[in-house]
Amino acid sequence: MRAGEIRIASEEVRANYIKTVVLLVLMAACIVGLSWLLGDLLGDLELGLTIGGIVCVVVIPLELLFAKFAVIHLTGCKRANPNNLQQRRIIQLVEGLALSAGLPKVPDVYIMNTDIPNAFAAGWGPDSAMVAVTQGLADMMDDQELEGVIAHEIAHIVHRDVMVCQIAASMQTAMLVLAEVIQWVGYFVAIFASTRGRSDRDDDNGKEVIAGLLVYLLIKPVTWFISTILTMSISRKREYAADAFAVRLCSYNEGLARALEKLSGDAPRYNGEIADALGGNAVAPMYIYYPLDSLFSTHPSTKERIRRLRNMV
C-alpha cells in the first residue's frame, strides 16, 4: 500500500487472508517435499509420504488440543473479577464487541498480573475463545484505546487466527520432525554406502559420502530457517487483518492507532526478562504488540501498522 493511500478495511482483511492461505500452502508443500526426500532415501516414495502424513496427523491435533491450556499456564493469567470496577469495564467491552462481531459465545476474560502493557486472544475457535489483558494495559489505556485493543483481539477470534497460527506452528514442528528423521536416515545411508564392499581407495565413493553427509547435516537448520520465516510471515499478515477488522468493528480507527502509539512509545523495550514475564517467545505471536525488529519478528512494524490504520476507512 502506497503512503497516503486510503484503503477500505474489508479490502485489507481480504488481501491478508489470501496471503495467509498462500503461506500455509507453501508450508504444506515443504512438508510434502520433505516426505518425498525421505521416501527417496528409503527407496520407497509411498513410505516416505506415509510417514509424513503420520507425523502431521499426530503432531497437529496434539498441539491444537493443548494450545489453550499451555497458554494459560505459561502466562499465569486469571479470570477477570466482575466485582473489580476496572476489570468489569474490560468484561463489558468484551461483551459488547463480541456481540457486535456476531460471536456465538462471549470470550472468557482473563487478567495478567504484570505491569507490562499488552493483550492477546487464545482458544480453538469462537466457541472456546478467551481474551487476556495485562494490568499494565488496563492502567495505561483510556476507553477508546482499550476498545481498539480488545476489538483487535476479537478480530483474531473471528478470523480464527489463533488456530491458524497454531496450525502454522504445528506444521513447523512437523517439518522439523521430518528433517530430523531425514538427517538420521541420510547419515546411516551414507555410512552404509561407505562400507558396502567398495574399495577404500575409491575416491569418488568417498567424495559422494562426504557430500551426502554435508547435505543431511544441513537439512535441519535449512528447514528450521524456512519454516520459521513462513510461520512469522503468517503471524505478521494476521496482525494487519486484525487491525483492519478492529476499525470495522469500532467504526473508528484512532483508538487502536493511539493505543499502538502508547505501546511503542511508553512501553518498556522487550528483553529476555520481559519476554519471560509474558510467557516466553513461544506465545509472542499472540500478543497485540511484541517489539522485535528482525527477520524473525512475529509482528510487522508498529509505525507501519499505525500508518495503515490512519489511512483506513
PDB file of C-alpha atoms in Angstrom:
ATOM      1  CA  MET A   1       0.000   0.000   0.000  1.00  0.00           C
ATOM      2  CA  ARG A   2       1.451   3.368  -1.011  1.00  0.00           C
ATOM      3  CA  ALA A   3       1.972   6.130   1.543  1.00  0.00           C
ATOM      4  CA  GLY A   4      -1.186   8.170   1.981  1.00  0.00           C
ATOM      5  CA  GLU A   5      -3.370   5.692   0.093  1.00  0.00           C
ATOM      6  CA  ILE A   6      -6.819   5.223   1.599  1.00  0.00           C
ATOM      7  CA  ARG A   7      -7.843   1.579   1.830  1.00  0.00           C
ATOM      8  CA  ILE A   8     -11.187   0.119   2.861  1.00  0.00           C
ATOM      9  CA  ALA A   9     -10.853  -2.087   5.946  1.00  0.00           C
ATOM     10  CA  SER A  10     -12.632  -5.047   4.316  1.00  0.00           C
ATOM     11  CA  GLU A  11     -10.132  -4.970   1.417  1.00  0.00           C
ATOM     12  CA  GLU A  12      -7.236  -5.091   3.891  1.00  0.00           C
ATOM     13  CA  VAL A  13      -8.772  -8.136   5.597  1.00  0.00           C
ATOM     14  CA  ARG A  14      -9.312  -9.937   2.283  1.00  0.00           C
ATOM     15  CA  ALA A  15      -5.827  -9.181   0.957  1.00  0.00           C
ATOM     16  CA  ASN A  16      -4.100 -10.501   4.075  1.00  0.00           C
ATOM     17  CA  TYR A  17      -6.362 -13.563   4.193  1.00  0.00           C
ATOM     18  CA  ILE A  18      -5.235 -14.505   0.674  1.00  0.00           C
ATOM     19  CA  LYS A  19      -1.575 -14.021   1.612  1.00  0.00           C
ATOM     20  CA  THR A  20      -2.049 -16.259   4.663  1.00  0.00           C
ATOM     21  CA  VAL A  21      -3.551 -19.043   2.547  1.00  0.00           C
ATOM     22  CA  VAL A  22      -0.608 -18.830   0.139  1.00  0.00           C
ATOM     23  CA  LEU A  23       1.881 -19.096   3.003  1.00  0.00           C
ATOM     24  CA  LEU A  24       0.082 -22.103   4.515  1.00  0.00           C
ATOM     25  CA  VAL A  25       0.096 -23.803   1.109  1.00  0.00           C
ATOM     26  CA  LEU A  26       3.850 -23.189   0.887  1.00  0.00           C
ATOM     27  CA  MET A  27       4.314 -24.832   4.300  1.00  0.00           C
ATOM     28  CA  ALA A  28       2.235 -27.825   3.173  1.00  0.00           C
ATOM     29  CA  ALA A  29       4.356 -28.056   0.021  1.00  0.00           C
ATOM     30  CA  CYS A  30       7.505 -28.085   2.192  1.00  0.00           C
ATOM     31  CA  ILE A  31       6.106 -30.998   4.207  1.00  0.00           C
ATOM     32  CA  VAL A  32       5.347 -32.916   1.019  1.00  0.00           C
ATOM     33  CA  GLY A  33       8.841 -32.147  -0.282  1.00  0.00           C
ATOM     34  CA  LEU A  34      10.487 -33.401   2.910  1.00  0.00           C
ATOM     35  CA  SER A  35       8.327 -36.539   2.855  1.00  0.00           C
ATOM     36  CA  TRP A  36       9.325 -37.148  -0.757  1.00  0.00           C
ATOM     37  CA  LEU A  37      13.011 -36.714   0.131  1.00  0.00           C
ATOM     38  CA  LEU A  38      12.618 -39.208   2.980  1.00  0.00           C
ATOM     39  CA  GLY A  39      10.929 -41.668   0.632  1.00  0.00           C
ATOM     40  CA  ASP A  40      13.732 -41.245  -1.883  1.00  0.00           C
ATOM     41  CA  LEU A  41      16.279 -42.028   0.828  1.00  0.00           C
ATOM     42  CA  LEU A  42      14.355 -45.110   1.898  1.00  0.00           C
ATOM     43  CA  GLY A  43      13.892 -46.232  -1.699  1.00  0.00           C
ATOM     44  CA  ASP A  44      10.102 -46.086  -1.317  1.00  0.00           C
ATOM     45  CA  LEU A  45       8.342 -42.801  -2.107  1.00  0.00           C
ATOM     46  CA  GLU A  46       4.995 -44.085  -0.863  1.00  0.00           C
ATOM     47  CA  LEU A  47       6.535 -44.982   2.503  1.00  0.00           C
ATOM     48  CA  GLY A  48       8.080 -41.510   2.817  1.00  0.00           C
ATOM     49  CA  LEU A  49       4.765 -39.795   2.078  1.00  0.00           C
ATOM     50  CA  THR A  50       3.011 -42.115   4.541  1.00  0.00           C
ATOM     51  CA  ILE A  51       5.494 -41.237   7.293  1.00  0.00           C
ATOM     52  CA  GLY A  52       4.986 -37.536   6.545  1.00  0.00           C
ATOM     53  CA  GLY A  53       1.222 -37.991   6.797  1.00  0.00           C
ATOM     54  CA  ILE A  54       1.513 -39.841  10.105  1.00  0.00           C
ATOM     55  CA  VAL A  55       3.728 -37.109  11.563  1.00  0.00           C
ATOM     56  CA  CYS A  56       1.138 -34.466  10.581  1.00  0.00           C
ATOM     57  CA  VAL A  57      -1.811 -36.485  11.921  1.00  0.00           C
ATOM     58  CA  VAL A  58      -0.063 -36.909  15.287  1.00  0.00           C
ATOM     59  CA  VAL A  59       1.625 -33.511  15.744  1.00  0.00           C
ATOM     60  CA  ILE A  60      -1.016 -31.037  14.530  1.00  0.00           C
ATOM     61  CA  PRO A  61      -4.045 -32.304  16.561  1.00  0.00           C
ATOM     62  CA  LEU A  62      -1.963 -32.695  19.737  1.00  0.00           C
ATOM     63  CA  GLU A  63      -0.592 -29.153  19.551  1.00  0.00           C
ATOM     64  CA  LEU A  64      -4.055 -27.737  18.843  1.00  0.00           C
ATOM     65  CA  LEU A  65      -5.602 -29.727  21.705  1.00  0.00           C
ATOM     66  CA  PHE A  66      -3.233 -28.444  24.371  1.00  0.00           C
ATOM     67  CA  ALA A  67      -2.623 -24.925  22.996  1.00  0.00           C
ATOM     68  CA  LYS A  68      -5.110 -23.019  25.176  1.00  0.00           C
ATOM     69  CA  PHE A  69      -4.126 -24.803  28.388  1.00  0.00           C
ATOM     70  CA  ALA A  70      -0.447 -24.231  27.628  1.00  0.00           C
ATOM     71  CA  VAL A  71      -1.011 -20.504  27.086  1.00  0.00           C
ATOM     72  CA  ILE A  72      -2.890 -20.083  30.375  1.00  0.00           C
ATOM     73  CA  HIS A  73      -0.134 -21.958  32.189  1.00  0.00           C
ATOM     74  CA  LEU A  74       2.713 -20.037  30.539  1.00  0.00           C
ATOM     75  CA  THR A  75       1.213 -16.577  31.057  1.00  0.00           C
ATOM     76  CA  GLY A  76      -0.263 -17.195  34.525  1.00  0.00           C
ATOM     77  CA  CYS A  77      -3.415 -15.232  33.685  1.00  0.00           C
ATOM     78  CA  LYS A  78      -6.500 -15.405  35.940  1.00  0.00           C
ATOM     79  CA  ARG A  79     -10.214 -14.962  35.293  1.00  0.00           C
ATOM     80  CA  ALA A  80     -11.344 -11.341  35.450  1.00  0.00           C
ATOM     81  CA  ASN A  81     -13.244 -10.387  38.601  1.00  0.00           C
ATOM     82  CA  PRO A  82     -16.576  -8.654  37.833  1.00  0.00           C
ATOM     83  CA  ASN A  83     -16.565  -7.132  41.330  1.00  0.00           C
ATOM     84  CA  ASN A  84     -13.455  -5.141  40.413  1.00  0.00           C
ATOM     85  CA  LEU A  85     -14.578  -1.925  38.672  1.00  0.00           C
ATOM     86  CA  GLN A  86     -11.630  -1.805  36.272  1.00  0.00           C
ATOM     87  CA  GLN A  87     -11.956  -5.470  35.348  1.00  0.00           C
ATOM     88  CA  ARG A  88     -15.735  -5.151  34.990  1.00  0.00           C
ATOM     89  CA  ARG A  89     -15.125  -2.385  32.444  1.00  0.00           C
ATOM     90  CA  ILE A  90     -12.964  -4.791  30.415  1.00  0.00           C
ATOM     91  CA  ILE A  91     -15.591  -7.550  30.665  1.00  0.00           C
ATOM     92  CA  GLN A  92     -18.292  -5.164  29.406  1.00  0.00           C
ATOM     93  CA  LEU A  93     -16.152  -4.054  26.472  1.00  0.00           C
ATOM     94  CA  VAL A  94     -15.501  -7.680  25.507  1.00  0.00           C
ATOM     95  CA  GLU A  95     -19.216  -8.483  25.761  1.00  0.00           C
ATOM     96  CA  GLY A  96     -20.239  -5.521  23.607  1.00  0.00           C
ATOM     97  CA  LEU A  97     -17.625  -6.104  20.913  1.00  0.00           C
ATOM     98  CA  ALA A  98     -18.286  -9.862  20.831  1.00  0.00           C
ATOM     99  CA  LEU A  99     -21.982  -9.126  20.267  1.00  0.00           C
ATOM    100  CA  SER A 100     -21.178  -6.617  17.503  1.00  0.00           C
ATOM    101  CA  ALA A 101     -18.835  -9.129  15.857  1.00  0.00           C
ATOM    102  CA  GLY A 102     -21.528 -11.827  15.889  1.00  0.00           C
ATOM    103  CA  LEU A 103     -19.607 -14.308  18.025  1.00  0.00           C
ATOM    104  CA  PRO A 104     -21.784 -17.226  19.224  1.00  0.00           C
ATOM    105  CA  LYS A 105     -20.280 -17.005  22.719  1.00  0.00           C
ATOM    106  CA  VAL A 106     -18.680 -14.159  24.675  1.00  0.00           C
ATOM    107  CA  PRO A 107     -14.984 -14.994  25.145  1.00  0.00           C
ATOM    108  CA  ASP A 108     -13.759 -15.623  28.675  1.00  0.00           C
ATOM    109  CA  VAL A 109     -11.866 -12.611  30.036  1.00  0.00           C
ATOM    110  CA  TYR A 110      -8.534 -13.026  31.809  1.00  0.00           C
ATOM    111  CA  ILE A 111      -6.172 -10.603  33.539  1.00  0.00           C
ATOM    112  CA  MET A 112      -2.395 -10.975  33.662  1.00  0.00           C
ATOM    113  CA  ASN A 113      -0.859  -9.574  36.817  1.00  0.00           C
ATOM    114  CA  THR A 114       2.010  -7.684  35.194  1.00  0.00           C
ATOM    115  CA  ASP A 115       2.747  -4.005  34.641  1.00  0.00           C
ATOM    116  CA  ILE A 116       3.868  -4.707  31.064  1.00  0.00           C
ATOM    117  CA  PRO A 117       1.074  -3.379  28.799  1.00  0.00           C
ATOM    118  CA  ASN A 118      -0.163  -5.998  26.348  1.00  0.00           C
ATOM    119  CA  ALA A 119      -3.100  -8.222  25.378  1.00  0.00           C
ATOM    120  CA  PHE A 120      -3.780 -11.427  23.499  1.00  0.00           C
ATOM    121  CA  ALA A 121      -6.533 -13.821  22.403  1.00  0.00           C
ATOM    122  CA  ALA A 122      -6.401 -17.602  22.570  1.00  0.00           C
ATOM    123  CA  GLY A 123      -8.632 -20.627  22.001  1.00  0.00           C
ATOM    124  CA  TRP A 124      -9.502 -23.093  19.261  1.00  0.00           C
ATOM    125  CA  GLY A 125     -12.325 -21.006  17.821  1.00  0.00           C
ATOM    126  CA  PRO A 126     -15.247 -18.661  18.652  1.00  0.00           C
ATOM    127  CA  ASP A 127     -16.857 -21.245  20.957  1.00  0.00           C
ATOM    128  CA  SER A 128     -13.793 -21.685  23.181  1.00  0.00           C
ATOM    129  CA  ALA A 129     -12.050 -18.323  22.957  1.00  0.00           C
ATOM    130  CA  MET A 130     -10.506 -16.131  25.623  1.00  0.00           C
ATOM    131  CA  VAL A 131      -9.228 -12.550  25.732  1.00  0.00           C
ATOM    132  CA  ALA A 132      -6.458 -11.639  28.162  1.00  0.00           C
ATOM    133  CA  VAL A 133      -5.377  -8.134  29.128  1.00  0.00           C
ATOM    134  CA  THR A 134      -2.411  -7.246  31.321  1.00  0.00           C
ATOM    135  CA  GLN A 135      -2.862  -4.996  34.320  1.00  0.00           C
ATOM    136  CA  GLY A 136      -0.363  -2.627  32.750  1.00  0.00           C
ATOM    137  CA  LEU A 137      -2.517  -2.228  29.638  1.00  0.00           C
ATOM    138  CA  ALA A 138      -5.686  -1.669  31.681  1.00  0.00           C
ATOM    139  CA  ASP A 139      -3.924   1.089  33.634  1.00  0.00           C
ATOM    140  CA  MET A 140      -2.414   2.745  30.541  1.00  0.00           C
ATOM    141  CA  MET A 141      -5.352   2.968  28.111  1.00  0.00           C
ATOM    142  CA  ASP A 142      -8.403   5.203  28.029  1.00  0.00           C
ATOM    143  CA  ASP A 143     -11.786   3.777  26.980  1.00  0.00           C
ATOM    144  CA  GLN A 144     -11.367   4.323  23.226  1.00  0.00           C
ATOM    145  CA  GLU A 145      -7.845   2.907  23.217  1.00  0.00           C
ATOM    146  CA  LEU A 146      -8.853  -0.119  25.277  1.00  0.00           C
ATOM    147  CA  GLU A 147     -11.831  -0.688  22.968  1.00  0.00           C
ATOM    148  CA  GLY A 148      -9.491  -0.641  19.970  1.00  0.00           C
ATOM    149  CA  VAL A 149      -7.143  -3.180  21.563  1.00  0.00           C
ATOM    150  CA  ILE A 150      -9.975  -5.531  22.532  1.00  0.00           C
ATOM    151  CA  ALA A 151     -11.539  -5.174  19.071  1.00  0.00           C
ATOM    152  CA  HIS A 152      -8.191  -6.253  17.619  1.00  0.00           C
ATOM    153  CA  GLU A 153      -8.239  -9.368  19.823  1.00  0.00           C
ATOM    154  CA  ILE A 154     -11.886 -10.091  18.934  1.00  0.00           C
ATOM    155  CA  ALA A 155     -10.814  -9.892  15.286  1.00  0.00           C
ATOM    156  CA  HIS A 156      -8.261 -12.659  15.890  1.00  0.00           C
ATOM    157  CA  ILE A 157     -11.076 -14.807  17.293  1.00  0.00           C
ATOM    158  CA  VAL A 158     -13.451 -14.070  14.404  1.00  0.00           C
ATOM    159  CA  HIS A 159     -10.725 -14.860  11.853  1.00  0.00           C
ATOM    160  CA  ARG A 160      -9.646 -17.955  13.832  1.00  0.00           C
ATOM    161  CA  ASP A 161      -6.133 -16.522  13.783  1.00  0.00           C
ATOM    162  CA  VAL A 162      -5.138 -18.330  16.961  1.00  0.00           C
ATOM    163  CA  MET A 163      -5.911 -21.635  15.270  1.00  0.00           C
ATOM    164  CA  VAL A 164      -4.262 -20.528  12.014  1.00  0.00           C
ATOM    165  CA  CYS A 165      -1.050 -19.538  13.801  1.00  0.00           C
ATOM    166  CA  GLN A 166      -1.155 -22.710  15.890  1.00  0.00           C
ATOM    167  CA  ILE A 167      -1.606 -24.812  12.740  1.00  0.00           C
ATOM    168  CA  ALA A 168       1.365 -22.987  11.222  1.00  0.00           C
ATOM    169  CA  ALA A 169       3.423 -23.687  14.369  1.00  0.00           C
ATOM    170  CA  SER A 170       2.320 -27.332  14.269  1.00  0.00           C
ATOM    171  CA  MET A 171       3.274 -27.579  10.606  1.00  0.00           C
ATOM    172  CA  GLN A 172       6.662 -26.130  11.512  1.00  0.00           C
ATOM    173  CA  THR A 173       7.054 -28.819  14.181  1.00  0.00           C
ATOM    174  CA  ALA A 174       6.114 -31.488  11.639  1.00  0.00           C
ATOM    175  CA  MET A 175       8.715 -30.108   9.219  1.00  0.00           C
ATOM    176  CA  LEU A 176      11.404 -30.192  11.905  1.00  0.00           C
ATOM    177  CA  VAL A 177      10.485 -33.763  12.909  1.00  0.00           C
ATOM    178  CA  LEU A 178      10.755 -34.873   9.288  1.00  0.00           C
ATOM    179  CA  ALA A 179      14.051 -33.013   8.909  1.00  0.00           C
ATOM    180  CA  GLU A 180      15.382 -34.826  11.987  1.00  0.00           C
ATOM    181  CA  VAL A 181      14.327 -38.203  10.551  1.00  0.00           C
ATOM    182  CA  ILE A 182      15.883 -37.363   7.177  1.00  0.00           C
ATOM    183  CA  GLN A 183      19.108 -36.311   8.874  1.00  0.00           C
ATOM    184  CA  TRP A 184      19.460 -39.618  10.729  1.00  0.00           C
ATOM    185  CA  VAL A 185      18.330 -41.789   7.815  1.00  0.00           C
ATOM    186  CA  GLY A 186      20.684 -39.913   5.494  1.00  0.00           C
ATOM    187  CA  TYR A 187      23.520 -40.364   7.962  1.00  0.00           C
ATOM    188  CA  PHE A 188      23.046 -44.136   8.134  1.00  0.00           C
ATOM    189  CA  VAL A 189      22.590 -44.417   4.360  1.00  0.00           C
ATOM    190  CA  ALA A 190      25.856 -42.533   3.822  1.00  0.00           C
ATOM    191  CA  ILE A 191      27.686 -44.739   6.342  1.00  0.00           C
ATOM    192  CA  PHE A 192      26.270 -47.867   4.748  1.00  0.00           C
ATOM    193  CA  ALA A 193      27.336 -46.652   1.302  1.00  0.00           C
ATOM    194  CA  SER A 194      30.891 -46.208   2.546  1.00  0.00           C
ATOM    195  CA  THR A 195      31.127 -49.756   3.890  1.00  0.00           C
ATOM    196  CA  ARG A 196      29.168 -51.860   1.424  1.00  0.00           C
ATOM    197  CA  GLY A 197      32.149 -53.613  -0.020  1.00  0.00           C
ATOM    198  CA  ARG A 198      33.704 -50.963  -2.198  1.00  0.00           C
ATOM    199  CA  SER A 199      37.430 -50.399  -2.114  1.00  0.00           C
ATOM    200  CA  ASP A 200      38.775 -47.959   0.447  1.00  0.00           C
ATOM    201  CA  ARG A 201      40.719 -46.411  -2.406  1.00  0.00           C
ATOM    202  CA  ASP A 202      37.556 -45.484  -4.249  1.00  0.00           C
ATOM    203  CA  ASP A 203      37.959 -41.706  -4.017  1.00  0.00           C
ATOM    204  CA  ASP A 204      34.749 -40.961  -5.914  1.00  0.00           C
ATOM    205  CA  ASN A 205      32.733 -43.014  -3.447  1.00  0.00           C
ATOM    206  CA  GLY A 206      34.374 -41.225  -0.522  1.00  0.00           C
ATOM    207  CA  LYS A 207      33.540 -37.827  -2.009  1.00  0.00           C
ATOM    208  CA  GLU A 208      29.910 -38.879  -2.509  1.00  0.00           C
ATOM    209  CA  VAL A 209      29.653 -39.991   1.093  1.00  0.00           C
ATOM    210  CA  ILE A 210      31.098 -36.688   2.389  1.00  0.00           C
ATOM    211  CA  ALA A 211      28.796 -34.671   0.123  1.00  0.00           C
ATOM    212  CA  GLY A 212      25.807 -36.707   1.285  1.00  0.00           C
ATOM    213  CA  LEU A 213      26.683 -36.210   4.945  1.00  0.00           C
ATOM    214  CA  LEU A 214      27.001 -32.447   4.438  1.00  0.00           C
ATOM    215  CA  VAL A 215      23.589 -32.296   2.771  1.00  0.00           C
ATOM    216  CA  TYR A 216      21.906 -34.240   5.566  1.00  0.00           C
ATOM    217  CA  LEU A 217      23.650 -32.224   8.266  1.00  0.00           C
ATOM    218  CA  LEU A 218      22.315 -29.035   6.665  1.00  0.00           C
ATOM    219  CA  ILE A 219      18.744 -30.268   6.158  1.00  0.00           C
ATOM    220  CA  LYS A 220      17.622 -29.478   9.717  1.00  0.00           C
ATOM    221  CA  PRO A 221      18.961 -25.871  10.007  1.00  0.00           C
ATOM    222  CA  VAL A 222      17.716 -25.069   6.496  1.00  0.00           C
ATOM    223  CA  THR A 223      14.280 -26.494   7.347  1.00  0.00           C
ATOM    224  CA  TRP A 224      14.202 -24.508  10.596  1.00  0.00           C
ATOM    225  CA  PHE A 225      15.101 -21.294   8.754  1.00  0.00           C
ATOM    226  CA  ILE A 226      12.479 -21.732   6.023  1.00  0.00           C
ATOM    227  CA  SER A 227       9.718 -22.873   8.381  1.00  0.00           C
ATOM    228  CA  THR A 228      10.404 -20.028  10.816  1.00  0.00           C
ATOM    229  CA  ILE A 229      10.299 -17.405   8.065  1.00  0.00           C
ATOM    230  CA  LEU A 230       6.949 -18.773   6.810  1.00  0.00           C
ATOM    231  CA  THR A 231       5.460 -19.027  10.322  1.00  0.00           C
ATOM    232  CA  MET A 232       6.474 -15.481  11.250  1.00  0.00           C
ATOM    233  CA  SER A 233       5.177 -14.166   7.913  1.00  0.00           C
ATOM    234  CA  ILE A 234       1.761 -15.699   8.623  1.00  0.00           C
ATOM    235  CA  SER A 235       1.720 -14.055  12.057  1.00  0.00           C
ATOM    236  CA  ARG A 236       2.557 -10.642  10.577  1.00  0.00           C
ATOM    237  CA  LYS A 237      -0.183 -10.863   7.934  1.00  0.00           C
ATOM    238  CA  ARG A 238      -2.773 -11.728  10.567  1.00  0.00           C
ATOM    239  CA  GLU A 239      -1.887  -8.594  12.559  1.00  0.00           C
ATOM    240  CA  TYR A 240      -2.708  -6.331   9.609  1.00  0.00           C
ATOM    241  CA  ALA A 241      -6.012  -8.134   9.042  1.00  0.00           C
ATOM    242  CA  ALA A 242      -6.950  -7.897  12.739  1.00  0.00           C
ATOM    243  CA  ASP A 243      -6.171  -4.154  12.775  1.00  0.00           C
ATOM    244  CA  ALA A 244      -8.432  -3.665   9.762  1.00  0.00           C
ATOM    245  CA  PHE A 245     -11.285  -5.675  11.282  1.00  0.00           C
ATOM    246  CA  ALA A 246     -10.977  -3.682  14.517  1.00  0.00           C
ATOM    247  CA  VAL A 247     -11.561  -0.488  12.521  1.00  0.00           C
ATOM    248  CA  ARG A 248     -14.711  -2.007  11.013  1.00  0.00           C
ATOM    249  CA  LEU A 249     -15.913  -3.202  14.414  1.00  0.00           C
ATOM    250  CA  CYS A 250     -15.374   0.119  16.208  1.00  0.00           C
ATOM    251  CA  SER A 251     -16.186   2.316  13.194  1.00  0.00           C
ATOM    252  CA  TYR A 252     -13.216   4.322  14.408  1.00  0.00           C
ATOM    253  CA  ASN A 253      -9.513   3.962  13.672  1.00  0.00           C
ATOM    254  CA  GLU A 254      -7.963   6.438  16.104  1.00  0.00           C
ATOM    255  CA  GLY A 255      -8.467   4.413  19.294  1.00  0.00           C
ATOM    256  CA  LEU A 256      -6.304   1.495  18.168  1.00  0.00           C
ATOM    257  CA  ALA A 257      -3.810   3.832  16.480  1.00  0.00           C
ATOM    258  CA  ARG A 258      -3.322   5.771  19.732  1.00  0.00           C
ATOM    259  CA  ALA A 259      -3.061   2.529  21.702  1.00  0.00           C
ATOM    260  CA  LEU A 260      -0.254   1.307  19.441  1.00  0.00           C
ATOM    261  CA  GLU A 261       1.459   4.685  19.783  1.00  0.00           C
ATOM    262  CA  LYS A 262       1.355   4.373  23.560  1.00  0.00           C
ATOM    263  CA  LEU A 263       2.641   0.800  23.423  1.00  0.00           C
ATOM    264  CA  SER A 264       5.519   1.673  21.129  1.00  0.00           C
ATOM    265  CA  GLY A 265       6.339   4.935  22.912  1.00  0.00           C
ATOM    266  CA  ASP A 266       5.765   4.312  26.618  1.00  0.00           C
ATOM    267  CA  ALA A 267       6.076   0.530  26.966  1.00  0.00           C
ATOM    268  CA  PRO A 268       9.469  -0.839  28.065  1.00  0.00           C
ATOM    269  CA  ARG A 269      11.823  -2.275  25.476  1.00  0.00           C
ATOM    270  CA  TYR A 270      11.484  -6.040  25.472  1.00  0.00           C
ATOM    271  CA  ASN A 271      14.350  -8.148  26.761  1.00  0.00           C
ATOM    272  CA  GLY A 272      14.603 -11.726  27.977  1.00  0.00           C
ATOM    273  CA  GLU A 273      13.148 -10.889  31.393  1.00  0.00           C
ATOM    274  CA  ILE A 274      10.097  -9.135  29.942  1.00  0.00           C
ATOM    275  CA  ALA A 275       9.564 -11.918  27.388  1.00  0.00           C
ATOM    276  CA  ASP A 276       9.585 -14.470  30.207  1.00  0.00           C
ATOM    277  CA  ALA A 277       7.068 -12.383  32.197  1.00  0.00           C
ATOM    278  CA  LEU A 278       4.727 -12.560  29.195  1.00  0.00           C
ATOM    279  CA  GLY A 279       5.060 -16.330  28.850  1.00  0.00           C
ATOM    280  CA  GLY A 280       8.155 -16.558  26.667  1.00  0.00           C
ATOM    281  CA  ASN A 281       8.754 -16.247  22.942  1.00  0.00           C
ATOM    282  CA  ALA A 282       6.508 -19.242  22.268  1.00  0.00           C
ATOM    283  CA  VAL A 283       3.425 -17.062  22.817  1.00  0.00           C
ATOM    284  CA  ALA A 284       4.882 -13.924  21.196  1.00  0.00           C
ATOM    285  CA  PRO A 285       2.756 -14.191  18.007  1.00  0.00           C
ATOM    286  CA  MET A 286      -0.428 -13.970  20.097  1.00  0.00           C
ATOM    287  CA  TYR A 287       0.215 -10.543  21.596  1.00  0.00           C
ATOM    288  CA  ILE A 288      -1.013  -7.304  20.041  1.00  0.00           C
ATOM    289  CA  TYR A 289       2.459  -5.802  20.413  1.00  0.00           C
ATOM    290  CA  TYR A 290       5.815  -7.542  20.555  1.00  0.00           C
ATOM    291  CA  PRO A 291       8.778  -5.311  19.633  1.00  0.00           C
ATOM    292  CA  LEU A 292      11.423  -7.447  18.000  1.00  0.00           C
ATOM    293  CA  ASP A 293      12.793  -5.907  14.811  1.00  0.00           C
ATOM    294  CA  SER A 294      14.425  -8.781  12.988  1.00  0.00           C
ATOM    295  CA  LEU A 295      13.900 -11.219  10.143  1.00  0.00           C
ATOM    296  CA  PHE A 296      12.088 -13.475  12.610  1.00  0.00           C
ATOM    297  CA  SER A 297       9.815 -10.783  14.054  1.00  0.00           C
ATOM    298  CA  THR A 298       6.307 -12.020  14.822  1.00  0.00           C
ATOM    299  CA  HIS A 299       4.776  -8.581  14.216  1.00  0.00           C
ATOM    300  CA  PRO A 300       5.014  -6.005  11.438  1.00  0.00           C
ATOM    301  CA  SER A 301       6.454  -2.576  12.085  1.00  0.00           C
ATOM    302  CA  THR A 302       4.310  -0.688  14.605  1.00  0.00           C
ATOM    303  CA  LYS A 303       4.851   2.534  12.650  1.00  0.00           C
ATOM    304  CA  GLU A 304       3.531   0.831   9.525  1.00  0.00           C
ATOM    305  CA  ARG A 305       0.514  -0.508  11.405  1.00  0.00           C
ATOM    306  CA  ILE A 306      -0.303   2.979  12.711  1.00  0.00           C
ATOM    307  CA  ARG A 307       0.140   4.485   9.231  1.00  0.00           C
ATOM    308  CA  ARG A 308      -2.223   1.907   7.716  1.00  0.00           C
ATOM    309  CA  LEU A 309      -4.781   2.426  10.466  1.00  0.00           C
ATOM    310  CA  ARG A 310      -4.881   6.165   9.935  1.00  0.00           C
ATOM    311  CA  ASN A 311      -5.253   5.693   6.175  1.00  0.00           C
ATOM    312  CA  MET A 312      -8.126   3.261   6.628  1.00  0.00           C
ATOM    313  CA  VAL A 313     -11.857   3.825   6.480  1.00  0.00           C
TER     314      VAL A 313
END
